JSON list of N, CA and C in Angstrom, two decimals:
[
{"chain": "A", "resi": 34, "resn": "THR", "atom": "N", "xyz": [74.28, 83.67, 80.92]},
{"chain": "A", "resi": 34, "resn": "THR", "atom": "CA", "xyz": [74.89, 84.24, 82.11]},
{"chain": "A", "resi": 34, "resn": "THR", "atom": "C", "xyz": [76.08, 85.09, 81.72]},
{"chain": "A", "resi": 35, "resn": "ARG", "atom": "N", "xyz": [76.49, 85.93, 82.65]},
{"chain": "A", "resi": 35, "resn": "ARG", "atom": "CA", "xyz": [77.63, 86.82, 82.38]},
{"chain": "A", "resi": 35, "resn": "ARG", "atom": "C", "xyz": [78.91, 86.05, 82.13]},
{"chain": "A", "resi": 36, "resn": "SER", "atom": "N", "xyz": [79.03, 84.87, 82.72]},
{"chain": "A", "resi": 36, "resn": "SER", "atom": "CA", "xyz": [80.30, 84.13, 82.65]},
{"chain": "A", "resi": 36, "resn": "SER", "atom": "C", "xyz": [80.26, 82.95, 81.70]},
{"chain": "A", "resi": 37, "resn": "SER", "atom": "N", "xyz": [79.21, 82.81, 80.90]},
{"chain": "A", "resi": 37, "resn": "SER", "atom": "CA", "xyz": [79.07, 81.62, 80.08]},
{"chain": "A", "resi": 37, "resn": "SER", "atom": "C", "xyz": [80.17, 81.47, 79.03]},
{"chain": "A", "resi": 38, "resn": "ASP", "atom": "N", "xyz": [80.76, 82.57, 78.59]},
{"chain": "A", "resi": 38, "resn": "ASP", "atom": "CA", "xyz": [81.83, 82.48, 77.60]},
{"chain": "A", "resi": 38, "resn": "ASP", "atom": "C", "xyz": [83.18, 82.93, 78.18]},
{"chain": "A", "resi": 39, "resn": "THR", "atom": "N", "xyz": [83.30, 82.88, 79.50]},
{"chain": "A", "resi": 39, "resn": "THR", "atom": "CA", "xyz": [84.49, 83.39, 80.18]},
{"chain": "A", "resi": 39, "resn": "THR", "atom": "C", "xyz": [85.40, 82.26, 80.63]},
{"chain": "A", "resi": 40, "resn": "LEU", "atom": "N", "xyz": [86.69, 82.49, 80.50]},
{"chain": "A", "resi": 40, "resn": "LEU", "atom": "CA", "xyz": [87.71, 81.62, 81.09]},
{"chain": "A", "resi": 40, "resn": "LEU", "atom": "C", "xyz": [88.72, 82.54, 81.74]},
{"chain": "A", "resi": 41, "resn": "MET", "atom": "N", "xyz": [88.71, 82.59, 83.07]},
{"chain": "A", "resi": 41, "resn": "MET", "atom": "CA", "xyz": [89.61, 83.48, 83.82]},
{"chain": "A", "resi": 41, "resn": "MET", "atom": "C", "xyz": [90.08, 82.78, 85.08]},
{"chain": "A", "resi": 42, "resn": "THR", "atom": "N", "xyz": [91.32, 83.08, 85.46]},
{"chain": "A", "resi": 42, "resn": "THR", "atom": "CA", "xyz": [91.88, 82.56, 86.70]},
{"chain": "A", "resi": 42, "resn": "THR", "atom": "C", "xyz": [92.33, 83.72, 87.58]},
{"chain": "A", "resi": 43, "resn": "LEU", "atom": "N", "xyz": [91.95, 83.65, 88.85]},
{"chain": "A", "resi": 43, "resn": "LEU", "atom": "CA", "xyz": [92.31, 84.66, 89.84]},
{"chain": "A", "resi": 43, "resn": "LEU", "atom": "C", "xyz": [93.16, 83.99, 90.92]},
{"chain": "A", "resi": 44, "resn": "GLY", "atom": "N", "xyz": [94.30, 84.59, 91.21]},
{"chain": "A", "resi": 44, "resn": "GLY", "atom": "CA", "xyz": [95.12, 84.13, 92.33]},
{"chain": "A", "resi": 44, "resn": "GLY", "atom": "C", "xyz": [94.84, 84.98, 93.55]},
{"chain": "A", "resi": 45, "resn": "LEU", "atom": "N", "xyz": [94.63, 84.35, 94.69]},
{"chain": "A", "resi": 45, "resn": "LEU", "atom": "CA", "xyz": [94.32, 85.05, 95.94]},
{"chain": "A", "resi": 45, "resn": "LEU", "atom": "C", "xyz": [95.40, 84.78, 96.96]},
{"chain": "A", "resi": 46, "resn": "SER", "atom": "N", "xyz": [95.89, 85.84, 97.57]},
{"chain": "A", "resi": 46, "resn": "SER", "atom": "CA", "xyz": [96.89, 85.72, 98.63]},
{"chain": "A", "resi": 46, "resn": "SER", "atom": "C", "xyz": [96.34, 86.41, 99.87]},
{"chain": "A", "resi": 47, "resn": "PHE", "atom": "N", "xyz": [96.31, 85.67, 100.99]},
{"chain": "A", "resi": 47, "resn": "PHE", "atom": "CA", "xyz": [95.85, 86.20, 102.28]},
{"chain": "A", "resi": 47, "resn": "PHE", "atom": "C", "xyz": [97.04, 86.21, 103.23]},
{"chain": "A", "resi": 48, "resn": "PRO", "atom": "N", "xyz": [97.80, 87.31, 103.28]},
{"chain": "A", "resi": 48, "resn": "PRO", "atom": "CA", "xyz": [99.00, 87.34, 104.12]},
{"chain": "A", "resi": 48, "resn": "PRO", "atom": "C", "xyz": [98.71, 87.21, 105.61]},
{"chain": "A", "resi": 49, "resn": "ASP", "atom": "N", "xyz": [97.54, 87.64, 106.05]},
{"chain": "A", "resi": 49, "resn": "ASP", "atom": "CA", "xyz": [97.20, 87.52, 107.47]},
{"chain": "A", "resi": 49, "resn": "ASP", "atom": "C", "xyz": [97.00, 86.06, 107.89]},
{"chain": "A", "resi": 50, "resn": "ARG", "atom": "N", "xyz": [96.75, 85.20, 106.94]},
{"chain": "A", "resi": 50, "resn": "ARG", "atom": "CA", "xyz": [96.56, 83.78, 107.23]},
{"chain": "A", "resi": 50, "resn": "ARG", "atom": "C", "xyz": [97.66, 82.91, 106.62]},
{"chain": "A", "resi": 51, "resn": "GLU", "atom": "N", "xyz": [98.58, 83.56, 105.91]},
{"chain": "A", "resi": 51, "resn": "GLU", "atom": "CA", "xyz": [99.65, 82.85, 105.20]},
{"chain": "A", "resi": 51, "resn": "GLU", "atom": "C", "xyz": [99.06, 81.76, 104.31]},
{"chain": "A", "resi": 52, "resn": "GLU", "atom": "N", "xyz": [98.03, 82.16, 103.53]},
{"chain": "A", "resi": 52, "resn": "GLU", "atom": "CA", "xyz": [97.35, 81.23, 102.63]},
{"chain": "A", "resi": 52, "resn": "GLU", "atom": "C", "xyz": [97.34, 81.79, 101.21]},
{"chain": "A", "resi": 53, "resn": "GLU", "atom": "N", "xyz": [97.37, 80.89, 100.25]},
{"chain": "A", "resi": 53, "resn": "GLU", "atom": "CA", "xyz": [97.22, 81.25, 98.85]},
{"chain": "A", "resi": 53, "resn": "GLU", "atom": "C", "xyz": [96.27, 80.27, 98.20]},
{"chain": "A", "resi": 54, "resn": "HIS", "atom": "N", "xyz": [95.34, 80.81, 97.41]},
{"chain": "A", "resi": 54, "resn": "HIS", "atom": "CA", "xyz": [94.32, 80.00, 96.76]},
{"chain": "A", "resi": 54, "resn": "HIS", "atom": "C", "xyz": [94.08, 80.55, 95.36]},
{"chain": "A", "resi": 55, "resn": "GLY", "atom": "N", "xyz": [93.16, 79.94, 94.66]},
{"chain": "A", "resi": 55, "resn": "GLY", "atom": "CA", "xyz": [92.80, 80.43, 93.34]},
{"chain": "A", "resi": 55, "resn": "GLY", "atom": "C", "xyz": [91.35, 80.15, 93.03]},
{"chain": "A", "resi": 56, "resn": "LEU", "atom": "N", "xyz": [90.86, 80.87, 92.05]},
{"chain": "A", "resi": 56, "resn": "LEU", "atom": "CA", "xyz": [89.51, 80.66, 91.54]},
{"chain": "A", "resi": 56, "resn": "LEU", "atom": "C", "xyz": [89.59, 80.66, 90.01]},
{"chain": "A", "resi": 57, "resn": "ILE", "atom": "N", "xyz": [88.88, 79.73, 89.40]},
{"chain": "A", "resi": 57, "resn": "ILE", "atom": "CA", "xyz": [88.77, 79.69, 87.94]},
{"chain": "A", "resi": 57, "resn": "ILE", "atom": "C", "xyz": [87.30, 79.80, 87.58]},
{"chain": "A", "resi": 58, "resn": "VAL", "atom": "N", "xyz": [86.99, 80.69, 86.65]},
{"chain": "A", "resi": 58, "resn": "VAL", "atom": "CA", "xyz": [85.65, 80.75, 86.07]},
{"chain": "A", "resi": 58, "resn": "VAL", "atom": "C", "xyz": [85.78, 80.19, 84.66]},
{"chain": "A", "resi": 59, "resn": "ARG", "atom": "N", "xyz": [84.98, 79.16, 84.40]},
{"chain": "A", "resi": 59, "resn": "ARG", "atom": "CA", "xyz": [85.04, 78.49, 83.10]},
{"chain": "A", "resi": 59, "resn": "ARG", "atom": "C", "xyz": [83.62, 78.10, 82.70]},
{"chain": "A", "resi": 60, "resn": "ARG", "atom": "N", "xyz": [83.15, 78.66, 81.60]},
{"chain": "A", "resi": 60, "resn": "ARG", "atom": "CA", "xyz": [81.82, 78.35, 81.06]},
{"chain": "A", "resi": 60, "resn": "ARG", "atom": "C", "xyz": [80.72, 78.44, 82.11]},
{"chain": "A", "resi": 61, "resn": "GLY", "atom": "N", "xyz": [80.74, 79.52, 82.89]},
{"chain": "A", "resi": 61, "resn": "GLY", "atom": "CA", "xyz": [79.67, 79.76, 83.84]},
{"chain": "A", "resi": 61, "resn": "GLY", "atom": "C", "xyz": [79.80, 79.04, 85.17]},
{"chain": "A", "resi": 62, "resn": "VAL", "atom": "N", "xyz": [80.91, 78.34, 85.38]},
{"chain": "A", "resi": 62, "resn": "VAL", "atom": "CA", "xyz": [81.12, 77.60, 86.62]},
{"chain": "A", "resi": 62, "resn": "VAL", "atom": "C", "xyz": [82.38, 78.11, 87.30]},
{"chain": "A", "resi": 63, "resn": "ILE", "atom": "N", "xyz": [82.29, 78.34, 88.61]},
{"chain": "A", "resi": 63, "resn": "ILE", "atom": "CA", "xyz": [83.48, 78.75, 89.36]},
{"chain": "A", "resi": 63, "resn": "ILE", "atom": "C", "xyz": [84.05, 77.53, 90.07]},
{"chain": "A", "resi": 64, "resn": "GLN", "atom": "N", "xyz": [85.36, 77.41, 90.01]},
{"chain": "A", "resi": 64, "resn": "GLN", "atom": "CA", "xyz": [86.05, 76.30, 90.66]},
{"chain": "A", "resi": 64, "resn": "GLN", "atom": "C", "xyz": [87.09, 76.86, 91.63]},
{"chain": "A", "resi": 65, "resn": "TYR", "atom": "N", "xyz": [87.06, 76.36, 92.85]},
{"chain": "A", "resi": 65, "resn": "TYR", "atom": "CA", "xyz": [88.01, 76.75, 93.89]},
{"chain": "A", "resi": 65, "resn": "TYR", "atom": "C", "xyz": [89.29, 75.93, 93.73]},
{"chain": "A", "resi": 66, "resn": "LEU", "atom": "N", "xyz": [90.42, 76.59, 93.85]},
{"chain": "A", "resi": 66, "resn": "LEU", "atom": "CA", "xyz": [91.72, 75.93, 93.82]},
{"chain": "A", "resi": 66, "resn": "LEU", "atom": "C", "xyz": [92.35, 76.07, 95.20]},
{"chain": "A", "resi": 67, "resn": "PRO", "atom": "N", "xyz": [92.65, 74.99, 95.88]},
{"chain": "A", "resi": 67, "resn": "PRO", "atom": "CA", "xyz": [93.18, 75.08, 97.25]},
{"chain": "A", "resi": 67, "resn": "PRO", "atom": "C", "xyz": [94.59, 75.65, 97.33]},
{"chain": "A", "resi": 68, "resn": "ASP", "atom": "N", "xyz": [95.28, 75.73, 96.20]},
{"chain": "A", "resi": 68, "resn": "ASP", "atom": "CA", "xyz": [96.65, 76.25, 96.16]},
{"chain": "A", "resi": 68, "resn": "ASP", "atom": "C", "xyz": [96.74, 77.40, 95.17]},
{"chain": "A", "resi": 69, "resn": "ARG", "atom": "N", "xyz": [97.84, 78.14, 95.23]},
{"chain": "A", "resi": 69, "resn": "ARG", "atom": "CA", "xyz": [98.08, 79.24, 94.29]},
{"chain": "A", "resi": 69, "resn": "ARG", "atom": "C", "xyz": [98.18, 78.67, 92.88]},
{"chain": "A", "resi": 70, "resn": "PRO", "atom": "N", "xyz": [97.43, 79.21, 91.93]},
{"chain": "A", "resi": 70, "resn": "PRO", "atom": "CA", "xyz": [97.55, 78.74, 90.56]},
{"chain": "A", "resi": 70, "resn": "PRO", "atom": "C", "xyz": [98.89, 79.14, 89.95]},
{"chain": "A", "resi": 71, "resn": "GLY", "atom": "N", "xyz": [99.45, 78.27, 89.15]},
{"chain": "A", "resi": 71, "resn": "GLY", "atom": "CA", "xyz": [100.73, 78.57, 88.51]},
{"chain": "A", "resi": 71, "resn": "GLY", "atom": "C", "xyz": [100.65, 79.78, 87.61]},
{"chain": "A", "resi": 72, "resn": "GLN", "atom": "N", "xyz": [99.55, 79.90, 86.89]},
{"chain": "A", "resi": 72, "resn": "GLN", "atom": "CA", "xyz": [99.33, 81.06, 86.03]},
{"chain": "A", "resi": 72, "resn": "GLN", "atom": "C", "xyz": [97.95, 81.62, 86.34]},
{"chain": "A", "resi": 73, "resn": "ALA", "atom": "N", "xyz": [97.86, 82.93, 86.39]},
{"chain": "A", "resi": 73, "resn": "ALA", "atom": "CA", "xyz": [96.59, 83.59, 86.66]},
{"chain": "A", "resi": 73, "resn": "ALA", "atom": "C", "xyz": [96.47, 84.82, 85.80]},
{"chain": "A", "resi": 74, "resn": "ASP", "atom": "N", "xyz": [95.26, 85.15, 85.43]},
{"chain": "A", "resi": 74, "resn": "ASP", "atom": "CA", "xyz": [95.03, 86.38, 84.67]},
{"chain": "A", "resi": 74, "resn": "ASP", "atom": "C", "xyz": [95.32, 87.60, 85.52]},
{"chain": "A", "resi": 75, "resn": "VAL", "atom": "N", "xyz": [95.06, 87.49, 86.80]},
{"chain": "A", "resi": 75, "resn": "VAL", "atom": "CA", "xyz": [95.33, 88.57, 87.75]},
{"chain": "A", "resi": 75, "resn": "VAL", "atom": "C", "xyz": [95.47, 87.94, 89.13]},
{"chain": "A", "resi": 76, "resn": "ARG", "atom": "N", "xyz": [96.28, 88.57, 89.97]},
{"chain": "A", "resi": 76, "resn": "ARG", "atom": "CA", "xyz": [96.47, 88.12, 91.35]},
{"chain": "A", "resi": 76, "resn": "ARG", "atom": "C", "xyz": [96.16, 89.28, 92.29]},
{"chain": "A", "resi": 77, "resn": "VAL", "atom": "N", "xyz": [95.57, 88.94, 93.42]},
{"chain": "A", "resi": 77, "resn": "VAL", "atom": "CA", "xyz": [95.28, 89.97, 94.42]},
{"chain": "A", "resi": 77, "resn": "VAL", "atom": "C", "xyz": [95.77, 89.52, 95.79]},
{"chain": "A", "resi": 78, "resn": "GLN", "atom": "N", "xyz": [96.12, 90.52, 96.59]},
{"chain": "A", "resi": 78, "resn": "GLN", "atom": "CA", "xyz": [96.56, 90.27, 97.96]},
{"chain": "A", "resi": 78, "resn": "GLN", "atom": "C", "xyz": [95.66, 91.09, 98.88]},
{"chain": "A", "resi": 79, "resn": "LEU", "atom": "N", "xyz": [95.08, 90.43, 99.87]},
{"chain": "A", "resi": 79, "resn": "LEU", "atom": "CA", "xyz": [94.20, 91.09, 100.81]},
{"chain": "A", "resi": 79, "resn": "LEU", "atom": "C", "xyz": [94.08, 90.25, 102.07]},
{"chain": "A", "resi": 80, "resn": "ASN", "atom": "N", "xyz": [93.75, 90.90, 103.16]},
{"chain": "A", "resi": 80, "resn": "ASN", "atom": "CA", "xyz": [93.48, 90.16, 104.39]},
{"chain": "A", "resi": 80, "resn": "ASN", "atom": "C", "xyz": [92.10, 89.52, 104.30]},
{"chain": "A", "resi": 81, "resn": "ARG", "atom": "N", "xyz": [91.94, 88.42, 104.96]},
{"chain": "A", "resi": 81, "resn": "ARG", "atom": "CA", "xyz": [90.66, 87.70, 104.90]},
{"chain": "A", "resi": 81, "resn": "ARG", "atom": "C", "xyz": [89.51, 88.57, 105.39]},
{"chain": "A", "resi": 82, "resn": "THR", "atom": "N", "xyz": [89.76, 89.44, 106.35]},
{"chain": "A", "resi": 82, "resn": "THR", "atom": "CA", "xyz": [88.70, 90.31, 106.87]},
{"chain": "A", "resi": 82, "resn": "THR", "atom": "C", "xyz": [88.15, 91.23, 105.77]},
{"chain": "A", "resi": 83, "resn": "VAL", "atom": "N", "xyz": [88.99, 91.64, 104.84]},
{"chain": "A", "resi": 83, "resn": "VAL", "atom": "CA", "xyz": [88.53, 92.49, 103.72]},
{"chain": "A", "resi": 83, "resn": "VAL", "atom": "C", "xyz": [87.58, 91.69, 102.84]},
{"chain": "A", "resi": 84, "resn": "LEU", "atom": "N", "xyz": [87.93, 90.46, 102.53]},
{"chain": "A", "resi": 84, "resn": "LEU", "atom": "CA", "xyz": [87.04, 89.60, 101.74]},
{"chain": "A", "resi": 84, "resn": "LEU", "atom": "C", "xyz": [85.70, 89.44, 102.44]},
{"chain": "A", "resi": 85, "resn": "ASP", "atom": "N", "xyz": [85.73, 89.19, 103.74]},
{"chain": "A", "resi": 85, "resn": "ASP", "atom": "CA", "xyz": [84.50, 89.04, 104.51]},
{"chain": "A", "resi": 85, "resn": "ASP", "atom": "C", "xyz": [83.65, 90.31, 104.44]},
{"chain": "A", "resi": 86, "resn": "GLU", "atom": "N", "xyz": [84.29, 91.48, 104.51]},
{"chain": "A", "resi": 86, "resn": "GLU", "atom": "CA", "xyz": [83.56, 92.75, 104.43]},
{"chain": "A", "resi": 86, "resn": "GLU", "atom": "C", "xyz": [82.88, 92.92, 103.08]},
{"chain": "A", "resi": 87, "resn": "VAL", "atom": "N", "xyz": [83.57, 92.56, 102.01]},
{"chain": "A", "resi": 87, "resn": "VAL", "atom": "CA", "xyz": [82.99, 92.70, 100.67]},
{"chain": "A", "resi": 87, "resn": "VAL", "atom": "C", "xyz": [81.83, 91.72, 100.50]},
{"chain": "A", "resi": 88, "resn": "ILE", "atom": "N", "xyz": [82.03, 90.47, 100.91]},
{"chain": "A", "resi": 88, "resn": "ILE", "atom": "CA", "xyz": [80.97, 89.47, 100.75]},
{"chain": "A", "resi": 88, "resn": "ILE", "atom": "C", "xyz": [79.73, 89.84, 101.56]},
{"chain": "A", "resi": 89, "resn": "SER", "atom": "N", "xyz": [79.93, 90.42, 102.74]},
{"chain": "A", "resi": 89, "resn": "SER", "atom": "CA", "xyz": [78.80, 90.78, 103.59]},
{"chain": "A", "resi": 89, "resn": "SER", "atom": "C", "xyz": [78.15, 92.11, 103.18]},
{"chain": "A", "resi": 90, "resn": "GLY", "atom": "N", "xyz": [78.77, 92.84, 102.26]},
{"chain": "A", "resi": 90, "resn": "GLY", "atom": "CA", "xyz": [78.21, 94.11, 101.81]},
{"chain": "A", "resi": 90, "resn": "GLY", "atom": "C", "xyz": [78.65, 95.32, 102.62]},
{"chain": "A", "resi": 91, "resn": "ARG", "atom": "N", "xyz": [79.54, 95.11, 103.59]},
{"chain": "A", "resi": 91, "resn": "ARG", "atom": "CA", "xyz": [80.02, 96.23, 104.41]},
{"chain": "A", "resi": 91, "resn": "ARG", "atom": "C", "xyz": [81.07, 97.07, 103.68]},
{"chain": "A", "resi": 92, "resn": "ALA", "atom": "N", "xyz": [81.62, 96.54, 102.59]},
{"chain": "A", "resi": 92, "resn": "ALA", "atom": "CA", "xyz": [82.62, 97.26, 101.78]},
{"chain": "A", "resi": 92, "resn": "ALA", "atom": "C", "xyz": [82.43, 96.86, 100.33]},
{"chain": "A", "resi": 93, "resn": "SER", "atom": "N", "xyz": [82.95, 97.66, 99.44]},
{"chain": "A", "resi": 93, "resn": "SER", "atom": "CA", "xyz": [82.91, 97.33, 98.00]},
{"chain": "A", "resi": 93, "resn": "SER", "atom": "C", "xyz": [84.33, 97.04, 97.53]},
{"chain": "A", "resi": 94, "resn": "TRP", "atom": "N", "xyz": [84.42, 96.32, 96.43]},
{"chain": "A", "resi": 94, "resn": "TRP", "atom": "CA", "xyz": [85.74, 96.06, 95.86]},
{"chain": "A", "resi": 94, "resn": "TRP", "atom": "C", "xyz": [86.43, 97.37, 95.50]},
{"chain": "A", "resi": 95, "resn": "ASP", "atom": "N", "xyz": [85.69, 98.29, 94.92]},
{"chain": "A", "resi": 95, "resn": "ASP", "atom": "CA", "xyz": [86.28, 99.57, 94.51]},
{"chain": "A", "resi": 95, "resn": "ASP", "atom": "C", "xyz": [86.90, 100.30, 95.70]},
{"chain": "A", "resi": 96, "resn": "ASP", "atom": "N", "xyz": [86.15, 100.36, 96.81]},
{"chain": "A", "resi": 96, "resn": "ASP", "atom": "CA", "xyz": [86.67, 101.04, 98.00]},
{"chain": "A", "resi": 96, "resn": "ASP", "atom": "C", "xyz": [87.89, 100.32, 98.57]},
{"chain": "A", "resi": 97, "resn": "ALA", "atom": "N", "xyz": [87.84, 98.99, 98.59]},
{"chain": "A", "resi": 97, "resn": "ALA", "atom": "CA", "xyz": [88.95, 98.21, 99.14]},
{"chain": "A", "resi": 97, "resn": "ALA", "atom": "C", "xyz": [90.22, 98.39, 98.30]},
{"chain": "A", "resi": 98, "resn": "VAL", "atom": "N", "xyz": [90.06, 98.47, 96.98]},
{"chain": "A", "resi": 98, "resn": "VAL", "atom": "CA", "xyz": [91.21, 98.69, 96.10]},
{"chain": "A", "resi": 98, "resn": "VAL", "atom": "C", "xyz": [91.73, 100.12, 96.28]},
{"chain": "A", "resi": 99, "resn": "ALA", "atom": "N", "xyz": [90.82, 101.09, 96.26]},
{"chain": "A", "resi": 99, "resn": "ALA", "atom": "CA", "xyz": [91.22, 102.50, 96.38]},
{"chain": "A", "resi": 99, "resn": "ALA", "atom": "C", "xyz": [91.93, 102.79, 97.69]},
{"chain": "A", "resi": 100, "resn": "SER", "atom": "N", "xyz": [91.53, 102.11, 98.76]},
{"chain": "A", "resi": 100, "resn": "SER", "atom": "CA", "xyz": [92.15, 102.34, 100.07]},
{"chain": "A", "resi": 100, "resn": "SER", "atom": "C", "xyz": [93.45, 101.56, 100.25]},
{"chain": "A", "resi": 101, "resn": "GLY", "atom": "N", "xyz": [93.80, 100.72, 99.26]},
{"chain": "A", "resi": 101, "resn": "GLY", "atom": "CA", "xyz": [95.02, 99.95, 99.34]},
{"chain": "A", "resi": 101, "resn": "GLY", "atom": "C", "xyz": [94.89, 98.67, 100.14]},
{"chain": "A", "resi": 102, "resn": "ARG", "atom": "N", "xyz": [93.67, 98.34, 100.56]},
{"chain": "A", "resi": 102, "resn": "ARG", "atom": "CA", "xyz": [93.48, 97.10, 101.32]},
{"chain": "A", "resi": 102, "resn": "ARG", "atom": "C", "xyz": [93.47, 95.88, 100.41]},
{"chain": "A", "resi": 103, "resn": "VAL", "atom": "N", "xyz": [93.28, 96.10, 99.11]},
{"chain": "A", "resi": 103, "resn": "VAL", "atom": "CA", "xyz": [93.42, 95.06, 98.10]},
{"chain": "A", "resi": 103, "resn": "VAL", "atom": "C", "xyz": [94.52, 95.52, 97.15]},
{"chain": "A", "resi": 104, "resn": "LYS", "atom": "N", "xyz": [95.55, 94.70, 97.03]},
{"chain": "A", "resi": 104, "resn": "LYS", "atom": "CA", "xyz": [96.65, 95.01, 96.12]},
{"chain": "A", "resi": 104, "resn": "LYS", "atom": "C", "xyz": [96.52, 94.10, 94.90]},
{"chain": "A", "resi": 105, "resn": "ILE", "atom": "N", "xyz": [96.54, 94.72, 93.73]},
{"chain": "A", "resi": 105, "resn": "ILE", "atom": "CA", "xyz": [96.37, 93.97, 92.48]},
{"chain": "A", "resi": 105, "resn": "ILE", "atom": "C", "xyz": [97.70, 93.82, 91.79]},
{"chain": "A", "resi": 106, "resn": "GLU", "atom": "N", "xyz": [98.01, 92.60, 91.41]},
{"chain": "A", "resi": 106, "resn": "GLU", "atom": "CA", "xyz": [99.20, 92.29, 90.61]},
{"chain": "A", "resi": 106, "resn": "GLU", "atom": "C", "xyz": [98.71, 91.92, 89.22]},
{"chain": "A", "resi": 107, "resn": "GLY", "atom": "N", "xyz": [98.97, 92.78, 88.27]},
{"chain": "A", "resi": 107, "resn": "GLY", "atom": "CA", "xyz": [98.46, 92.57, 86.92]},
{"chain": "A", "resi": 107, "resn": "GLY", "atom": "C", "xyz": [97.54, 93.71, 86.53]},
{"chain": "A", "resi": 108, "resn": "ASP", "atom": "N", "xyz": [96.71, 93.46, 85.57]},
{"chain": "A", "resi": 108, "resn": "ASP", "atom": "CA", "xyz": [95.82, 94.46, 85.00]},
{"chain": "A", "resi": 108, "resn": "ASP", "atom": "C", "xyz": [94.60, 94.67, 85.90]},
{"chain": "A", "resi": 109, "resn": "PRO", "atom": "N", "xyz": [94.45, 95.87, 86.47]},
{"chain": "A", "resi": 109, "resn": "PRO", "atom": "CA", "xyz": [93.28, 96.13, 87.32]},
{"chain": "A", "resi": 109, "resn": "PRO", "atom": "C", "xyz": [91.95, 95.91, 86.59]},
{"chain": "A", "resi": 110, "resn": "ASP", "atom": "N", "xyz": [91.92, 96.14, 85.28]},
{"chain": "A", "resi": 110, "resn": "ASP", "atom": "CA", "xyz": [90.69, 95.91, 84.53]},
{"chain": "A", "resi": 110, "resn": "ASP", "atom": "C", "xyz": [90.31, 94.43, 84.51]},
{"chain": "A", "resi": 111, "resn": "GLN", "atom": "N", "xyz": [91.30, 93.56, 84.53]},
{"chain": "A", "resi": 111, "resn": "GLN", "atom": "CA", "xyz": [91.02, 92.12, 84.59]},
{"chain": "A", "resi": 111, "resn": "GLN", "atom": "C", "xyz": [90.38, 91.76, 85.93]},
{"chain": "A", "resi": 112, "resn": "PHE", "atom": "N", "xyz": [90.86, 92.39, 87.00]},
{"chain": "A", "resi": 112, "resn": "PHE", "atom": "CA", "xyz": [90.25, 92.15, 88.31]},
{"chain": "A", "resi": 112, "resn": "PHE", "atom": "C", "xyz": [88.81, 92.65, 88.33]},
{"chain": "A", "resi": 113, "resn": "LYS", "atom": "N", "xyz": [88.57, 93.85, 87.80]},
{"chain": "A", "resi": 113, "resn": "LYS", "atom": "CA", "xyz": [87.20, 94.37, 87.73]},
{"chain": "A", "resi": 113, "resn": "LYS", "atom": "C", "xyz": [86.30, 93.45, 86.92]},
{"chain": "A", "resi": 114, "resn": "ARG", "atom": "N", "xyz": [86.85, 92.95, 85.83]},
{"chain": "A", "resi": 114, "resn": "ARG", "atom": "CA", "xyz": [86.07, 92.02, 84.99]},
{"chain": "A", "resi": 114, "resn": "ARG", "atom": "C", "xyz": [85.73, 90.76, 85.78]},
{"chain": "A", "resi": 115, "resn": "PHE", "atom": "N", "xyz": [86.71, 90.22, 86.51]},
{"chain": "A", "resi": 115, "resn": "PHE", "atom": "CA", "xyz": [86.49, 88.99, 87.28]},
{"chain": "A", "resi": 115, "resn": "PHE", "atom": "C", "xyz": [85.41, 89.20, 88.34]},
{"chain": "A", "resi": 116, "resn": "VAL", "atom": "N", "xyz": [85.55, 90.22, 89.17]},
{"chain": "A", "resi": 116, "resn": "VAL", "atom": "CA", "xyz": [84.57, 90.43, 90.23]},
{"chain": "A", "resi": 116, "resn": "VAL", "atom": "C", "xyz": [83.22, 90.85, 89.68]},
{"chain": "A", "resi": 117, "resn": "GLY", "atom": "N", "xyz": [83.22, 91.43, 88.48]},
{"chain": "A", "resi": 117, "resn": "GLY", "atom": "CA", "xyz": [81.96, 91.82, 87.85]},
{"chain": "A", "resi": 117, "resn": "GLY", "atom": "C", "xyz": [81.12, 90.64, 87.42]},
{"chain": "A", "resi": 118, "resn": "LEU", "atom": "N", "xyz": [81.70, 89.44, 87.44]},
{"chain": "A", "resi": 118, "resn": "LEU", "atom": "CA", "xyz": [80.95, 88.24, 87.09]},
{"chain": "A", "resi": 118, "resn": "LEU", "atom": "C", "xyz": [80.02, 87.80, 88.21]},
{"chain": "A", "resi": 119, "resn": "PHE", "atom": "N", "xyz": [80.19, 88.39, 89.40]},
{"chain": "A", "resi": 119, "resn": "PHE", "atom": "CA", "xyz": [79.46, 87.93, 90.59]},
{"chain": "A", "resi": 119, "resn": "PHE", "atom": "C", "xyz": [78.65, 89.06, 91.20]},
{"chain": "A", "resi": 120, "resn": "ASP", "atom": "N", "xyz": [77.62, 88.68, 91.93]},
{"chain": "A", "resi": 120, "resn": "ASP", "atom": "CA", "xyz": [76.80, 89.64, 92.68]},
{"chain": "A", "resi": 120, "resn": "ASP", "atom": "C", "xyz": [77.31, 89.67, 94.10]},
{"chain": "A", "resi": 121, "resn": "PHE", "atom": "N", "xyz": [77.82, 90.83, 94.53]},
{"chain": "A", "resi": 121, "resn": "PHE", "atom": "CA", "xyz": [78.28, 91.00, 95.91]},
{"chain": "A", "resi": 121, "resn": "PHE", "atom": "C", "xyz": [77.38, 91.98, 96.61]}
]
């Protein structure tokens, strides 16, 4: 699999819901973190509606980033690498 040798942590901030969460990909398994991870390879800020649009196929990550609806804290290439592990 694409993620079998990957170890990455993503921090997610949803200001419209005042929520922070995280995701870890480790050896092909994704784990949800109910709180903001202390350390992350990259952090993103977006409204929950943007995430819903990407998951449903109504928007792409590239478009959401380019339009400023997703703000990346850290290396944008790390974010691309993280989302590239999944089929949206």
